[in-house]
mmCIF file of C-alpha atoms in Angstrom:
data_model
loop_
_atom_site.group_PDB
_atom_site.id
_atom_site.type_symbol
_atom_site.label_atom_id
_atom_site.label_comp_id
_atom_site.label_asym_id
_atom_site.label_seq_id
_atom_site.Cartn_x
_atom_site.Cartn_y
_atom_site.Cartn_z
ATOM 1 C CA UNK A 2 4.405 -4.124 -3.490
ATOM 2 C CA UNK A 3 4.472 -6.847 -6.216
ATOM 3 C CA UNK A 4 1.056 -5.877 -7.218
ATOM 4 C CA UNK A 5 1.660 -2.235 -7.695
ATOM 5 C CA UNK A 6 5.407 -2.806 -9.440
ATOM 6 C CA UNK A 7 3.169 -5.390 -11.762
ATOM 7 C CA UNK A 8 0.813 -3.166 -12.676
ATOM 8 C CA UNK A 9 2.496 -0.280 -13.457
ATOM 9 C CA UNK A 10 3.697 -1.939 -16.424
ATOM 10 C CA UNK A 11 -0.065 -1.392 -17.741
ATOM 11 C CA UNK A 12 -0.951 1.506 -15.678
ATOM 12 C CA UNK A 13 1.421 4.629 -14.735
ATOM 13 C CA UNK A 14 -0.873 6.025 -12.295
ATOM 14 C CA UNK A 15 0.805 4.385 -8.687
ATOM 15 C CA UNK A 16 -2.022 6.604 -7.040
ATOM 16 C CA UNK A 17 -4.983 5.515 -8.118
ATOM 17 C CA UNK A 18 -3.723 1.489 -8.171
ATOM 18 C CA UNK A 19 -3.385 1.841 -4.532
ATOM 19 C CA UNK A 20 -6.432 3.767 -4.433
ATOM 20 C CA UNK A 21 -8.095 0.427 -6.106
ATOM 21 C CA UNK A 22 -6.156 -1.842 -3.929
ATOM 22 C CA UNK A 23 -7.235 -0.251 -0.365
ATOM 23 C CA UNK A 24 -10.522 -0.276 -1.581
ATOM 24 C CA UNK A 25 -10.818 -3.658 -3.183
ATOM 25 C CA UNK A 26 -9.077 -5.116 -0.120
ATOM 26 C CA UNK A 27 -11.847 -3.025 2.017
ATOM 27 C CA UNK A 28 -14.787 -4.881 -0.339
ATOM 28 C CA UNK A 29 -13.461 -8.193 -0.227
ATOM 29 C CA UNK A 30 -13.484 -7.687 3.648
ATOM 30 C CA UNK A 31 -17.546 -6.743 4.072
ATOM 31 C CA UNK A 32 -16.002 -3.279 5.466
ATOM 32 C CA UNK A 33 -19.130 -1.461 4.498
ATOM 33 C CA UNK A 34 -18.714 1.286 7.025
ATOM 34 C CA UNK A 35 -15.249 1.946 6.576
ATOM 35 C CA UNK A 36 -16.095 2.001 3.066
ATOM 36 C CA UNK A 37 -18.923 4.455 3.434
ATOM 37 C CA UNK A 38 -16.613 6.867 5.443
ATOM 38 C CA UNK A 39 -14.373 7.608 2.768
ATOM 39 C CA UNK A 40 -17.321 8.500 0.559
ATOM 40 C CA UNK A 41 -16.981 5.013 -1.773
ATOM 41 C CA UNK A 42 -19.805 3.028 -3.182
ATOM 42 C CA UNK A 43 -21.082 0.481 -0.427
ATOM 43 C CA UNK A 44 -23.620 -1.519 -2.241
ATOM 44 C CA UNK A 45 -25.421 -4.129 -0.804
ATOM 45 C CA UNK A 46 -22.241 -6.932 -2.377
ATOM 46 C CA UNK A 47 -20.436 -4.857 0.632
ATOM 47 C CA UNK A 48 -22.796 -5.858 3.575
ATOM 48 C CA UNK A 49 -20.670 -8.780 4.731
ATOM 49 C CA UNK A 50 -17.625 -10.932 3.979
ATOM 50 C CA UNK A 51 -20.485 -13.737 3.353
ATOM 51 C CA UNK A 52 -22.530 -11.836 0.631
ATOM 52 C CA UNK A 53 -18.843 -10.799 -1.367
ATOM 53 C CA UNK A 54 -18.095 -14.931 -1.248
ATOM 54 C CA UNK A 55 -21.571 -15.732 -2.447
ATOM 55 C CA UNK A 56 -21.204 -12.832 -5.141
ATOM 56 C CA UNK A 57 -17.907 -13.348 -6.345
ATOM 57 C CA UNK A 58 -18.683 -18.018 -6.089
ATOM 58 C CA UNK A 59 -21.437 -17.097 -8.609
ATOM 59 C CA UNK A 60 -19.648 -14.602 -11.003
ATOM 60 C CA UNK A 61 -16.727 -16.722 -11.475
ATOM 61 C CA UNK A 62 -19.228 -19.979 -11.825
ATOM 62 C CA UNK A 63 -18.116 -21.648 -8.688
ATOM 63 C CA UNK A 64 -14.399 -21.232 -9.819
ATOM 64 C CA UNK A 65 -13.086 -18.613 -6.766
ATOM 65 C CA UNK A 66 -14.023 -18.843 -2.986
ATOM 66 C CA UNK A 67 -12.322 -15.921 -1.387
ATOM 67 C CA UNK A 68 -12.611 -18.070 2.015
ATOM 68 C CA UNK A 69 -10.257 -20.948 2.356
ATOM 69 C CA UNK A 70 -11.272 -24.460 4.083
ATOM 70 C CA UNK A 71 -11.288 -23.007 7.816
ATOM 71 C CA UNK A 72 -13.729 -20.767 6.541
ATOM 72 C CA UNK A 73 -11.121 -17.854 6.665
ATOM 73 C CA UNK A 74 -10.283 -15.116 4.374
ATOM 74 C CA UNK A 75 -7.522 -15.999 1.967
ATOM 75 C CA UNK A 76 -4.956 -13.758 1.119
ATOM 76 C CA UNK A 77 -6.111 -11.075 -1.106
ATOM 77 C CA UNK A 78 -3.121 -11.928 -3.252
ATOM 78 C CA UNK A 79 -4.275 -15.510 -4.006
ATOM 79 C CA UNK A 80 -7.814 -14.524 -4.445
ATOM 80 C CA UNK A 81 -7.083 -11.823 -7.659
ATOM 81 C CA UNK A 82 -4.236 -14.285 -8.715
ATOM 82 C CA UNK A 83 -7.184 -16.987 -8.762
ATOM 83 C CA UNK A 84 -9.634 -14.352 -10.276
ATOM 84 C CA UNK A 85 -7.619 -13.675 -13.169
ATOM 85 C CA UNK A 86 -7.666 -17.087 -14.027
ATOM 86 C CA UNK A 87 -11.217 -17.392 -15.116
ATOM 87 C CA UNK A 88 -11.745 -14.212 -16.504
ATOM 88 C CA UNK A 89 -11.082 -15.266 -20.029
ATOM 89 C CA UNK A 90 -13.874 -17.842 -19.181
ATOM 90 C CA UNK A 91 -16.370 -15.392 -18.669
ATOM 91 C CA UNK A 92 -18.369 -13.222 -20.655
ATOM 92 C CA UNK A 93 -17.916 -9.528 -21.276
ATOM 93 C CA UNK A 94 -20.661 -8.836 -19.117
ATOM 94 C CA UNK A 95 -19.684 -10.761 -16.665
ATOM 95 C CA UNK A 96 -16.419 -9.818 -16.166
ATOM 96 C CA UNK A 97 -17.449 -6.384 -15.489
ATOM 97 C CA UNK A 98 -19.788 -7.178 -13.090
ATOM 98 C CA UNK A 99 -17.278 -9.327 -11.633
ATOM 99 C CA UNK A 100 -15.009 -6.388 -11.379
ATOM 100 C CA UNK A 101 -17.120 -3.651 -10.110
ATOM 101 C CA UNK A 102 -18.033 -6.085 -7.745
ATOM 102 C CA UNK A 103 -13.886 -6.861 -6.645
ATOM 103 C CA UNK A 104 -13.311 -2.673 -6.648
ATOM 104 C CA UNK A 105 -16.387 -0.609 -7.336
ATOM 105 C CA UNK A 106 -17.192 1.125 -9.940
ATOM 106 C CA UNK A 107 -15.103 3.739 -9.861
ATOM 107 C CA UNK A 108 -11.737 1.860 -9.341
ATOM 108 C CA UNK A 109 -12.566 -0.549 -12.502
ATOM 109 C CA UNK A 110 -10.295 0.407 -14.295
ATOM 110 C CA UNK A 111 -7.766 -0.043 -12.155
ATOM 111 C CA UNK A 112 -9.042 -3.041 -11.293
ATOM 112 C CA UNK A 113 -9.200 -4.459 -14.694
ATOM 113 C CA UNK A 114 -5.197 -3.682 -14.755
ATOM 114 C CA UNK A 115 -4.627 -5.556 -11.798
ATOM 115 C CA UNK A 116 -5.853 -8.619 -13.068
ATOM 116 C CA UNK A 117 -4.403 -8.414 -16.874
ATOM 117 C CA UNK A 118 -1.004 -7.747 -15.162
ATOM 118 C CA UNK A 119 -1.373 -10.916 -13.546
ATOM 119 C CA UNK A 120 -2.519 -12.546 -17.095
ATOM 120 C CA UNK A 121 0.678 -11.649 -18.390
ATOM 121 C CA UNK A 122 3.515 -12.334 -15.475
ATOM 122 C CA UNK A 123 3.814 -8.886 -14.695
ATOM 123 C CA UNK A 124 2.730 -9.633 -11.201
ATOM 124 C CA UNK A 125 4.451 -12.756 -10.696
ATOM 125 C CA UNK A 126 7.630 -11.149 -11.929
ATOM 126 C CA UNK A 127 7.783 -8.752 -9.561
ATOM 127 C CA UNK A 128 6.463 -11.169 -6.652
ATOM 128 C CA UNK A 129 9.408 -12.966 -7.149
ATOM 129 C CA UNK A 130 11.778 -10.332 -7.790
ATOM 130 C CA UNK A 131 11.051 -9.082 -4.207
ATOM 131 C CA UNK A 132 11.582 -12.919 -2.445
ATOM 132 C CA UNK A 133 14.691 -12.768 -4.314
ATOM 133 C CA UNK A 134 15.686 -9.460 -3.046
ATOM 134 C CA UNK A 135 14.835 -10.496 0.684
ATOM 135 C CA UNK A 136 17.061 -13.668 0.549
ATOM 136 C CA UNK A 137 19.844 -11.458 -0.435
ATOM 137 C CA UNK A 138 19.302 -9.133 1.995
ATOM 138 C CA UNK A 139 19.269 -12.039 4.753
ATOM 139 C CA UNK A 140 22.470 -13.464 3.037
ATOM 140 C CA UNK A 141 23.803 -9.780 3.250
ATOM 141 C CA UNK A 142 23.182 -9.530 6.509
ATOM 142 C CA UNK A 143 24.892 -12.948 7.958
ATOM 143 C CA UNK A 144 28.158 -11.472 5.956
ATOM 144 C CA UNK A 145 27.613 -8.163 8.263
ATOM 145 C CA UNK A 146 27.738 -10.185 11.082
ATOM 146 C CA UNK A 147 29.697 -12.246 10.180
ATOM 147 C CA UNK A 148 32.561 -9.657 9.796
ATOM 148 C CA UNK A 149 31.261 -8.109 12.704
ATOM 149 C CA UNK A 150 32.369 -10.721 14.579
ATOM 150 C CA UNK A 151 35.603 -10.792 12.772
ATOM 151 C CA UNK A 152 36.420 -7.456 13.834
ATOM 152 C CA UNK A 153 35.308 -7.430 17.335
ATOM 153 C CA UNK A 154 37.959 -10.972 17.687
ATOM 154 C CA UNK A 155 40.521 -8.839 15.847
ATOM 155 C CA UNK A 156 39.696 -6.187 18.502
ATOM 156 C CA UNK A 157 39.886 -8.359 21.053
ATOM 157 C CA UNK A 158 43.118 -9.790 20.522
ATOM 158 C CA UNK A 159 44.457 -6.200 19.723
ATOM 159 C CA UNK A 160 43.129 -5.267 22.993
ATOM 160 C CA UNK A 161 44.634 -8.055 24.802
ATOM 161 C CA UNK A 162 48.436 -7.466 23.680
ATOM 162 C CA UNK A 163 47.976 -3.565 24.728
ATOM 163 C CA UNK A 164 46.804 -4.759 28.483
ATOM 164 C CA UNK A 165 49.751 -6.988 27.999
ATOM 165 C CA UNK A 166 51.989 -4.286 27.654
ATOM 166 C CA UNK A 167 50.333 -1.448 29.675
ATOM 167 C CA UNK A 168 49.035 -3.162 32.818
ATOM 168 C CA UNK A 169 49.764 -5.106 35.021
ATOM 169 C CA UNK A 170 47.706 -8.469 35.514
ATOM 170 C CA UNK A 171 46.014 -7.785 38.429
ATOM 171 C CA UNK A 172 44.645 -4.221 37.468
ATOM 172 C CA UNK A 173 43.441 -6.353 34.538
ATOM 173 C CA UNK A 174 41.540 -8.429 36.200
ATOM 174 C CA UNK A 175 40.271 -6.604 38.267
ATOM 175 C CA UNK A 176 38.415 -4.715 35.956
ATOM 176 C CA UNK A 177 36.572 -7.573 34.204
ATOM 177 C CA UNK A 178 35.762 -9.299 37.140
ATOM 178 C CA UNK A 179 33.435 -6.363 38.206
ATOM 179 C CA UNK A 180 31.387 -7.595 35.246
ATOM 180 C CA UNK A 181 31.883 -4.530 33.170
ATOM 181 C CA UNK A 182 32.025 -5.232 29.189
ATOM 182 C CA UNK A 183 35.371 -4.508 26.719
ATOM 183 C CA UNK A 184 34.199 -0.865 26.249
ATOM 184 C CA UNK A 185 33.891 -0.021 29.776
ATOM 185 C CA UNK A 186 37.296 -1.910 30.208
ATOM 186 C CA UNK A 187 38.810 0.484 27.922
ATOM 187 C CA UNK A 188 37.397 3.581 29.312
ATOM 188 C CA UNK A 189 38.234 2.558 32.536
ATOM 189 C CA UNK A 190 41.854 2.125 30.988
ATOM 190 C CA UNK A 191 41.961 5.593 29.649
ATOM 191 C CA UNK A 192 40.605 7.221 32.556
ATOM 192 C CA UNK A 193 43.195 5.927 34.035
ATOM 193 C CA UNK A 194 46.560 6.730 31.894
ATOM 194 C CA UNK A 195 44.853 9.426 29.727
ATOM 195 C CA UNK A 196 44.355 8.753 26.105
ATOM 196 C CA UNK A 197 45.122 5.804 23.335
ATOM 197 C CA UNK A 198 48.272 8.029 22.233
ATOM 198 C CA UNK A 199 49.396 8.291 25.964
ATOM 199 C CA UNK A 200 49.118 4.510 26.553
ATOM 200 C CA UNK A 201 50.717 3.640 22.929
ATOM 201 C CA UNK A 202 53.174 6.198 23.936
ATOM 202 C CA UNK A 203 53.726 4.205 27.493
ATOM 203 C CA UNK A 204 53.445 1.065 25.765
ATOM 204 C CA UNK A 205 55.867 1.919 23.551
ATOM 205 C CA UNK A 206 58.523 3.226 26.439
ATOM 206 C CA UNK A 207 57.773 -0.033 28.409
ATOM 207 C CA UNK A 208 58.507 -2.378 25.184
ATOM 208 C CA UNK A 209 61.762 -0.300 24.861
ATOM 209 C CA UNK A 210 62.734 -0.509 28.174
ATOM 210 C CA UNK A 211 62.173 -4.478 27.970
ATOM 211 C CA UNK A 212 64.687 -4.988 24.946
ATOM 212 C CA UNK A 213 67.028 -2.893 26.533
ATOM 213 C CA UNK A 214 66.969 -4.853 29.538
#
């Protein structure tokens, strides 16, 4: 997401930037057949994840190893923000080759806005943006529950001064020592004496009928 919100400060066309992403991720990955398959160039830089690290090691002059130490593949991420690093050390020539070789020929373009957007923060800007956005979201969420929780005590207590009221202690516990939860407490309650209005209505005669005694 923070590479296509990046680049679309350079390059309007969402589309074809995710075009050039899926594709560049598929190169970087060796995915020759997949790559074939949806009728894109597979040359031979595509035959393995091997022959894209020794391509891309040599373009960049030793600079960007798109495996890390465990002889993994690093996140595709990490490896364009690393490309775009050297390109201004590289020749005009090179950097094209260097490209086509990241996205293919046809997604060039593309691929050459992917990397400037990185030269100039875009990328960044929006990477952090969206880290930003999911701590919030997190913190958002603990207030949720937290107020969730609020309620459900507020409930709780609301509950217990209507059984209070209404029924008698043993009916009470009766109830919630068959295991059942506060909601199937409650609709045991109002199968019993009808509805809420009946029981506030019943609660209400009972409270009377207390102060008058």
């Amino acid at each position: 997401l923070a590479l296509l919100a990046g680049t679309s400060t350079v390059s309007q066309s969402a589309g074809d930037l995710g075009n050039a992403l899926q594709i560049g991720q598929m190169r970087v990955q060796g995915m020759k057949d997949s790559l074939e398959s949806l009728g894109e160039e597979a040359d031979e830089n595509v035959s393995s994840i091997s022959q894209m690290q020794s391509e891309i090691m040599k373009l960049t002059n030793g600079k960007v190893n798109i495996l890390d130490n465990g002889n993994h593949l690093r996140d595709y991420y990490d490896i364009l923000s690393e490309v775009s690093t050297v390109m201004d050390t590289l020749s005009s020539t090179e950097r094209s080759s260097l490209i086509e070789t990241l996205f293919g020929k046809d997604h060039s373009k593309q691929g050459n806005a992917i990397l400037q957007a990185f030269q100039s923060g875009e990328i960044q800007k929006a990477y952090e943006a969206s880290a930003n956005a999911a701590g919030t979201a997190i913190q958002e969420h603990e207030k949720w529950l937290t107020s969730l929780e609020a309620k459900t005590m507020q409930f709780g207590a609301a509950f217990q001064g209507l059984s209070d009221t209404v029924l008698e202690d043993d009916f009470l516990k009766d109830l919630i020592d068959s295991g059942t939860d506060l909601v199937s407490v409650l609709d045991s309650i109002v199968d019993t004496f009808g509805t809420l209005t009946t029981i506030s209505t019943i609660g209400g005669g009972i409270a009377g009928a207390k102060n008058l005694g």
